[in-house]
Amino acid sequence: MTQETQRKQRILSGIQPTGTFTLGNYIGAVRNWGVLQQEYECLYMVANLHALTVRQTPADLRQQTRQAAAMLLATGIDPKQSILFVQSHVPAHAELAWVLACNTQFGELSRMTQFKDKSAKHADNVNAGLFTYPALMAADILLYNADLVPVGADQKQHLELTRNVAQRFNNLYSPTFQLPEPYIPKTGARVMSLQEPEKKMSKSDTNANSYILMTDDADTILRKCKRAVTDSDGVVRSGEDKPGVTNLMSIYSALTGKDFASIEAEFQGQGYGVFKEAVAQSIIDVFSPIQQEYARILADKAYLDEVLQDGAQRAGRLAGRTLQKVYKKVGMLQL
Ligand code: AMP
Ligand code: TRP
């Protein structure tokens, strides 16, 4: 087969619109999305149905869904090359999720660390959706027969579950789903909190100094980097005994492309002050142009709506075909 006639491999990924994206979302996931569209056929989704697993203020969720889409465009996702859409605009996601939930075991879902973490954090609202969430995520991926799923390291377990469910379905009915592979970056797959470097950086953290948002201005970024927790040893070096410094080094490495050895050399004998300023500057250099583009896109509501409408239609066509096949295989009556 020639290169032209081979189907390009397909990618799907998603992000929840539960607040402004963090530096962790950017380095761990989103920044790879734009790069991958040259080589793959890509679908990128704002996972607003997933966001309902935690209580949301409806007006905010609506607004944040638009903002998430605008931010994805600002980071370089080209809606002509890729399909950018909102999950709830393609009903097949919720429909396939039900079928997959009926093929996912209680025991499997109970082992998901994200479920355990989130149910501890929201003890007053451990709802069924929070528990079956991986079946919805599996539906997101399997509807498009994605080959690769670019995510941060925290999503690896959900990917493994998706593969198991897909394989089980294929064995039980007949080959239907492509088994997806995770695509996890080597540096920055887990960006840690700036305040408690044992925990991952998360936008839901109660301490705003623990994360950097993609919308933070230069002064805020500098201040948060300067306050980042390090240690008393004063040497820029990575190691398990130095989680704070190692985290800053990973961030700097991910954004500048420099490896750890050259970062150590660069800051030898300089102390943390200079190093933290350089880390802040590397973040500012990447985020400022994205922020300008974000403001421009967000102000153009007509354009954004048009992109999302087009994305919903294109994604809907692909998803609809898979759902019909699945319904037929599991015995849903077709008229
Ligand atoms: P979420 O914000 O949970 O919807 O996550 C969206 C994407 O960002 C997923 O691919 C996550 O794996 C990734 N991600 C979230 N937090 C981090 C982090 N602290 N470090 C690296 N990747 C992250
Ligand atoms: N569950 C992912 C997260 O919280 C977001 C997500 C939803 C996703 N559906 C997906 C990621 C499909 C990859 C593929 O980060």
Short mmCIF file of N, CA, C and O and ligand atoms in Angstrom, two decimals, residues 13-18 21-30 33 47 114 118 133 150-156 185 188-193 199-203, ligand 1:
data_model
loop_
_atom_site.label_atom_id
_atom_site.label_comp_id
_atom_site.label_asym_id
_atom_site.label_seq_id
_atom_site.Cartn_x
_atom_site.Cartn_y
_atom_site.Cartn_z
N SER A 13 -8.60 13.07 22.14
CA SER A 13 -8.36 13.38 23.54
C SER A 13 -9.41 14.37 24.02
O SER A 13 -10.13 14.96 23.22
N GLY A 14 -9.50 14.50 25.34
CA GLY A 14 -10.51 15.39 25.91
C GLY A 14 -9.98 16.09 27.14
O GLY A 14 -9.00 15.66 27.75
N ILE A 15 -10.65 17.18 27.47
CA ILE A 15 -10.31 17.91 28.69
C ILE A 15 -11.59 18.48 29.28
O ILE A 15 -12.49 18.90 28.56
N GLN A 16 -11.67 18.43 30.61
CA GLN A 16 -12.89 18.90 31.27
C GLN A 16 -12.88 20.42 31.40
O GLN A 16 -11.85 21.00 31.75
N PRO A 17 -14.04 21.04 31.17
CA PRO A 17 -14.13 22.51 31.27
C PRO A 17 -14.48 22.93 32.70
O PRO A 17 -15.44 23.66 32.91
N THR A 18 -13.67 22.48 33.65
CA THR A 18 -14.02 22.75 35.05
C THR A 18 -13.24 23.91 35.64
O THR A 18 -13.10 24.02 36.84
N PHE A 21 -7.44 26.19 32.33
CA PHE A 21 -6.41 25.16 32.26
C PHE A 21 -5.16 25.60 33.04
O PHE A 21 -4.80 26.76 33.06
N THR A 22 -4.48 24.60 33.60
CA THR A 22 -3.24 24.88 34.34
C THR A 22 -2.03 24.59 33.45
O THR A 22 -2.14 23.98 32.39
N LEU A 23 -0.90 24.96 34.00
CA LEU A 23 0.37 24.62 33.36
C LEU A 23 0.50 23.09 33.22
O LEU A 23 1.07 22.60 32.25
N GLY A 24 -0.06 22.35 34.18
CA GLY A 24 -0.05 20.88 34.12
C GLY A 24 -0.85 20.37 32.93
O GLY A 24 -0.39 19.50 32.19
N ASN A 25 -2.05 20.92 32.73
CA ASN A 25 -2.84 20.54 31.56
C ASN A 25 -2.08 20.84 30.27
O ASN A 25 -2.10 20.06 29.32
N TYR A 26 -1.41 21.99 30.28
CA TYR A 26 -0.71 22.42 29.07
C TYR A 26 0.46 21.49 28.75
O TYR A 26 0.54 20.92 27.66
N ILE A 27 1.35 21.32 29.72
CA ILE A 27 2.55 20.50 29.45
C ILE A 27 2.20 19.02 29.31
O ILE A 27 2.72 18.33 28.45
N GLY A 28 1.29 18.54 30.18
CA GLY A 28 0.97 17.11 30.17
C GLY A 28 0.13 16.69 28.97
O GLY A 28 0.21 15.55 28.52
N ALA A 29 -0.69 17.59 28.46
CA ALA A 29 -1.62 17.16 27.42
C ALA A 29 -1.70 18.15 26.26
O ALA A 29 -1.24 17.87 25.16
N VAL A 30 -2.30 19.30 26.53
CA VAL A 30 -2.77 20.18 25.45
C VAL A 30 -1.71 20.62 24.45
O VAL A 30 -1.97 20.71 23.25
N TRP A 33 -1.25 18.38 21.58
CA TRP A 33 -2.38 18.18 20.68
C TRP A 33 -2.17 18.89 19.35
O TRP A 33 -2.45 18.32 18.28
N ALA A 47 -14.85 17.99 27.42
CA ALA A 47 -15.61 16.91 28.07
C ALA A 47 -16.58 17.48 29.11
O ALA A 47 -16.39 17.31 30.32
N GLN A 114 -8.65 7.62 40.49
CA GLN A 114 -9.30 8.93 40.40
C GLN A 114 -10.65 8.90 41.12
O GLN A 114 -11.03 9.87 41.77
N LYS A 118 -11.42 11.38 44.12
CA LYS A 118 -12.51 12.35 44.01
C LYS A 118 -13.62 12.06 45.01
O LYS A 118 -14.27 12.98 45.48
N TYR A 133 -17.82 6.97 35.41
CA TYR A 133 -17.08 7.89 34.54
C TYR A 133 -16.13 7.20 33.55
O TYR A 133 -16.10 7.57 32.37
N PRO A 150 -3.54 11.04 23.59
CA PRO A 150 -2.53 11.84 24.31
C PRO A 150 -3.10 12.41 25.60
O PRO A 150 -4.02 13.21 25.57
N VAL A 151 -2.55 11.97 26.73
CA VAL A 151 -3.02 12.41 28.05
C VAL A 151 -1.84 12.49 29.01
O VAL A 151 -0.75 11.97 28.72
N GLY A 152 -2.07 13.11 30.15
CA GLY A 152 -1.09 13.09 31.22
C GLY A 152 -1.12 11.73 31.92
O GLY A 152 -2.03 10.93 31.71
N ALA A 153 -0.10 11.50 32.76
CA ALA A 153 0.07 10.18 33.37
C ALA A 153 -1.12 9.76 34.24
O ALA A 153 -1.40 8.56 34.38
N ASP A 154 -1.85 10.74 34.79
CA ASP A 154 -2.97 10.40 35.69
C ASP A 154 -4.11 9.66 34.97
O ASP A 154 -4.95 9.06 35.61
N GLN A 155 -4.14 9.72 33.64
CA GLN A 155 -5.23 9.08 32.90
C GLN A 155 -4.90 7.67 32.40
O GLN A 155 -5.71 7.03 31.74
N LYS A 156 -3.71 7.20 32.73
CA LYS A 156 -3.25 5.92 32.19
C LYS A 156 -4.17 4.77 32.61
O LYS A 156 -4.49 3.89 31.82
N PRO A 185 3.63 12.09 27.43
CA PRO A 185 4.91 12.74 27.18
C PRO A 185 6.00 12.28 28.16
O PRO A 185 5.69 11.91 29.29
N GLY A 188 7.13 16.03 31.84
CA GLY A 188 5.93 16.83 32.14
C GLY A 188 4.64 16.04 32.15
O GLY A 188 3.56 16.61 32.17
N ALA A 189 4.72 14.71 32.17
CA ALA A 189 3.51 13.90 32.21
C ALA A 189 2.77 14.08 33.53
O ALA A 189 1.57 13.83 33.63
N ARG A 190 3.49 14.52 34.55
CA ARG A 190 2.90 14.83 35.85
C ARG A 190 3.56 16.08 36.39
O ARG A 190 4.64 16.01 36.98
N VAL A 191 2.95 17.22 36.14
CA VAL A 191 3.46 18.46 36.72
C VAL A 191 2.90 18.55 38.13
O VAL A 191 1.71 18.34 38.35
N MET A 192 3.78 18.82 39.10
CA MET A 192 3.36 18.75 40.49
C MET A 192 2.98 20.13 41.03
O MET A 192 3.34 21.17 40.46
N SER A 193 2.27 20.12 42.15
CA SER A 193 1.88 21.35 42.83
C SER A 193 3.12 22.15 43.22
O SER A 193 4.13 21.57 43.63
N LYS A 199 2.07 16.25 45.37
CA LYS A 199 0.72 16.17 44.79
C LYS A 199 0.73 16.73 43.38
O LYS A 199 1.50 17.63 43.08
N LYS A 200 -0.17 16.24 42.50
CA LYS A 200 -0.14 16.79 41.14
C LYS A 200 -0.76 18.19 41.12
O LYS A 200 -1.62 18.52 41.95
N MET A 201 -0.29 19.02 40.22
CA MET A 201 -0.85 20.36 40.05
C MET A 201 -2.28 20.21 39.55
O MET A 201 -2.52 19.52 38.56
N SER A 202 -3.22 20.85 40.25
CA SER A 202 -4.62 20.70 39.88
C SER A 202 -5.36 22.01 40.05
O SER A 202 -5.16 22.73 41.03
N LYS A 203 -6.24 22.28 39.08
CA LYS A 203 -6.99 23.54 39.14
C LYS A 203 -8.02 23.55 40.27
O LYS A 203 -8.53 24.59 40.62
P1 AMP B 1 -8.41 17.39 33.34
O1 AMP B 1 -8.07 18.78 33.73
O2 AMP B 1 -8.48 16.47 34.50
O3 AMP B 1 -9.58 17.30 32.40
O4 AMP B 1 -7.14 16.86 32.52
C1 AMP B 1 -6.95 17.16 31.16
C2 AMP B 1 -5.64 16.61 30.68
O5 AMP B 1 -4.55 17.23 31.37
C3 AMP B 1 -5.47 15.10 30.94
O6 AMP B 1 -4.81 14.55 29.82
C4 AMP B 1 -4.60 15.03 32.15
O7 AMP B 1 -3.84 13.85 32.17
C5 AMP B 1 -3.71 16.25 31.97
N1 AMP B 1 -3.24 16.76 33.27
C6 AMP B 1 -4.01 17.24 34.27
N2 AMP B 1 -3.26 17.63 35.32
C7 AMP B 1 -1.96 17.38 34.98
C8 AMP B 1 -0.70 17.57 35.64
N3 AMP B 1 -0.63 18.10 36.86
N4 AMP B 1 0.41 17.19 34.98
C9 AMP B 1 0.35 16.67 33.74
N5 AMP B 1 -0.81 16.47 33.06
C10 AMP B 1 -1.95 16.83 33.66
#
